[in-house]
């Protein structure tokens, strides 16, 4: 799938492997859970003409349709995406879900695939220490 490959291309290094799962898609929007070196969160992605782009990273806020609507999703897409995420995460172990939830706040990442854009993910680097 293009989404894990995109996220790995941006954030993964040989020393810091990135796990991306589950990934759910609704229309031009997707949510991907990620973990890396004992940290984690969820990424909201938007499909553009040149492929998927990471819009922002957050924690449990991305599980709520109302929150997704404030991030620009239509009511129908927000509701469907939140439902798909709940279904996909029903099979995820509690430790991984706790890592997804541990992401504090919301970090805008739009444009992270541009040079220098890696800093948005790096803003989370000290979390959990």
mmCIF file of C-alpha atoms in Angstrom:
data_model
loop_
_atom_site.group_PDB
_atom_site.id
_atom_site.type_symbol
_atom_site.label_atom_id
_atom_site.label_comp_id
_atom_site.label_asym_id
_atom_site.label_seq_id
_atom_site.Cartn_x
_atom_site.Cartn_y
_atom_site.Cartn_z
ATOM 1 C CA UNK A 1 0.000 0.000 0.000
ATOM 2 C CA UNK A 2 1.236 3.479 -0.834
ATOM 3 C CA UNK A 3 0.593 5.016 2.599
ATOM 4 C CA UNK A 4 3.045 2.939 4.694
ATOM 5 C CA UNK A 5 5.672 3.313 1.952
ATOM 6 C CA UNK A 6 5.169 7.095 1.915
ATOM 7 C CA UNK A 7 5.455 7.388 5.707
ATOM 8 C CA UNK A 8 8.525 5.133 5.820
ATOM 9 C CA UNK A 9 10.193 7.189 3.076
ATOM 10 C CA UNK A 10 9.725 10.326 5.170
ATOM 11 C CA UNK A 11 10.340 9.155 8.757
ATOM 12 C CA UNK A 12 12.150 5.813 8.784
ATOM 13 C CA UNK A 13 15.894 5.418 9.155
ATOM 14 C CA UNK A 14 18.030 2.279 9.347
ATOM 15 C CA UNK A 15 18.388 2.810 13.111
ATOM 16 C CA UNK A 16 14.727 3.720 13.654
ATOM 17 C CA UNK A 17 12.314 1.411 11.829
ATOM 18 C CA UNK A 18 8.756 2.694 11.474
ATOM 19 C CA UNK A 19 5.759 0.379 11.796
ATOM 20 C CA UNK A 20 2.605 1.592 10.041
ATOM 21 C CA UNK A 21 -0.634 -0.283 10.779
ATOM 22 C CA UNK A 22 -3.573 -0.229 10.635
ATOM 23 C CA UNK A 23 -4.370 2.020 7.682
ATOM 24 C CA UNK A 24 -7.965 2.937 6.835
ATOM 25 C CA UNK A 25 -9.098 4.920 3.801
ATOM 26 C CA UNK A 26 -12.294 6.837 3.071
ATOM 27 C CA UNK A 27 -12.410 8.786 -0.172
ATOM 28 C CA UNK A 28 -9.445 11.161 -0.296
ATOM 29 C CA UNK A 29 -8.635 10.765 3.416
ATOM 30 C CA UNK A 30 -6.829 8.093 5.422
ATOM 31 C CA UNK A 31 -5.682 7.455 8.976
ATOM 32 C CA UNK A 32 -2.595 5.394 9.715
ATOM 33 C CA UNK A 33 -1.400 4.255 13.123
ATOM 34 C CA UNK A 34 2.368 4.339 13.549
ATOM 35 C CA UNK A 35 4.982 3.295 16.095
ATOM 36 C CA UNK A 36 8.690 4.047 16.190
ATOM 37 C CA UNK A 37 11.192 3.475 19.011
ATOM 38 C CA UNK A 38 8.612 3.183 21.781
ATOM 39 C CA UNK A 39 6.546 6.138 20.563
ATOM 40 C CA UNK A 40 3.479 6.268 18.412
ATOM 41 C CA UNK A 41 0.490 8.144 17.146
ATOM 42 C CA UNK A 42 -1.865 8.415 14.232
ATOM 43 C CA UNK A 43 -1.394 10.271 10.961
ATOM 44 C CA UNK A 44 -4.192 11.862 8.967
ATOM 45 C CA UNK A 45 -3.388 11.754 5.260
ATOM 46 C CA UNK A 46 -4.995 13.410 2.251
ATOM 47 C CA UNK A 47 -4.836 12.115 -1.301
ATOM 48 C CA UNK A 48 -3.591 14.699 -3.765
ATOM 49 C CA UNK A 49 -2.862 14.596 -7.476
ATOM 50 C CA UNK A 50 0.672 13.316 -6.820
ATOM 51 C CA UNK A 51 -0.306 10.755 -4.167
ATOM 52 C CA UNK A 52 -0.838 10.693 -0.402
ATOM 53 C CA UNK A 53 0.360 13.573 1.755
ATOM 54 C CA UNK A 54 0.543 13.566 5.557
ATOM 55 C CA UNK A 55 -1.790 16.307 6.761
ATOM 56 C CA UNK A 56 -1.130 16.036 10.502
ATOM 57 C CA UNK A 57 -0.199 13.709 13.353
ATOM 58 C CA UNK A 58 -2.221 13.329 16.523
ATOM 59 C CA UNK A 59 -3.361 10.743 19.049
ATOM 60 C CA UNK A 60 -6.828 9.644 20.058
ATOM 61 C CA UNK A 61 -8.398 12.789 18.601
ATOM 62 C CA UNK A 62 -8.264 11.132 15.192
ATOM 63 C CA UNK A 63 -10.678 8.463 16.456
ATOM 64 C CA UNK A 64 -13.537 10.962 16.742
ATOM 65 C CA UNK A 65 -15.715 11.947 13.786
ATOM 66 C CA UNK A 66 -16.370 15.402 15.272
ATOM 67 C CA UNK A 67 -12.639 16.076 15.493
ATOM 68 C CA UNK A 68 -12.122 14.862 11.926
ATOM 69 C CA UNK A 69 -14.786 17.305 10.710
ATOM 70 C CA UNK A 70 -12.856 20.193 12.281
ATOM 71 C CA UNK A 71 -9.802 19.009 10.311
ATOM 72 C CA UNK A 72 -11.600 19.464 7.004
ATOM 73 C CA UNK A 73 -13.393 16.166 6.368
ATOM 74 C CA UNK A 74 -17.021 16.124 5.305
ATOM 75 C CA UNK A 75 -19.462 14.783 7.876
ATOM 76 C CA UNK A 76 -19.961 11.581 5.856
ATOM 77 C CA UNK A 77 -16.223 10.961 5.382
ATOM 78 C CA UNK A 78 -15.455 11.754 9.032
ATOM 79 C CA UNK A 79 -18.110 9.355 10.300
ATOM 80 C CA UNK A 80 -17.080 6.577 7.905
ATOM 81 C CA UNK A 81 -13.358 6.995 8.604
ATOM 82 C CA UNK A 82 -13.866 6.976 12.388
ATOM 83 C CA UNK A 83 -15.978 3.825 12.047
ATOM 84 C CA UNK A 84 -13.383 2.083 9.854
ATOM 85 C CA UNK A 85 -10.629 3.051 12.304
ATOM 86 C CA UNK A 86 -12.552 1.661 15.278
ATOM 87 C CA UNK A 87 -13.078 -1.604 13.400
ATOM 88 C CA UNK A 88 -9.428 -1.848 12.326
ATOM 89 C CA UNK A 89 -8.098 -1.026 15.805
ATOM 90 C CA UNK A 90 -10.346 -3.631 17.456
ATOM 91 C CA UNK A 91 -7.658 -6.183 16.519
ATOM 92 C CA UNK A 92 -4.676 -4.102 17.690
ATOM 93 C CA UNK A 93 -3.008 -5.048 20.988
ATOM 94 C CA UNK A 94 -3.454 -2.775 24.014
ATOM 95 C CA UNK A 95 0.245 -1.795 24.159
ATOM 96 C CA UNK A 96 0.175 -0.506 20.573
ATOM 97 C CA UNK A 97 -3.122 1.328 21.151
ATOM 98 C CA UNK A 98 -1.535 3.000 24.182
ATOM 99 C CA UNK A 99 1.327 4.203 21.952
ATOM 100 C CA UNK A 100 -1.162 5.600 19.414
ATOM 101 C CA UNK A 101 -2.921 7.432 22.268
ATOM 102 C CA UNK A 102 0.357 8.753 23.705
ATOM 103 C CA UNK A 103 0.830 11.355 20.969
ATOM 104 C CA UNK A 104 0.195 14.686 22.677
ATOM 105 C CA UNK A 105 -1.613 17.423 20.822
ATOM 106 C CA UNK A 106 -1.724 17.796 17.068
ATOM 107 C CA UNK A 107 1.259 18.514 14.842
ATOM 108 C CA UNK A 108 0.654 19.825 11.351
ATOM 109 C CA UNK A 109 2.845 17.932 8.896
ATOM 110 C CA UNK A 110 1.471 19.079 5.520
ATOM 111 C CA UNK A 111 4.457 19.331 3.216
ATOM 112 C CA UNK A 112 6.579 16.881 5.226
ATOM 113 C CA UNK A 113 7.598 15.258 1.975
ATOM 114 C CA UNK A 114 9.441 18.463 1.093
ATOM 115 C CA UNK A 115 13.065 18.913 2.146
ATOM 116 C CA UNK A 116 13.234 20.035 5.746
ATOM 117 C CA UNK A 117 9.692 18.903 6.459
ATOM 118 C CA UNK A 118 10.885 16.063 8.683
ATOM 119 C CA UNK A 119 10.941 18.492 11.617
ATOM 120 C CA UNK A 120 7.203 18.107 12.222
ATOM 121 C CA UNK A 121 7.641 14.433 13.139
ATOM 122 C CA UNK A 122 10.773 15.345 15.065
ATOM 123 C CA UNK A 123 8.708 17.628 17.317
ATOM 124 C CA UNK A 124 7.424 14.420 18.893
ATOM 125 C CA UNK A 125 10.911 12.966 19.442
ATOM 126 C CA UNK A 126 11.151 13.812 23.161
ATOM 127 C CA UNK A 127 7.700 12.524 24.032
ATOM 128 C CA UNK A 128 7.709 9.804 26.613
ATOM 129 C CA UNK A 129 11.145 10.586 28.041
#
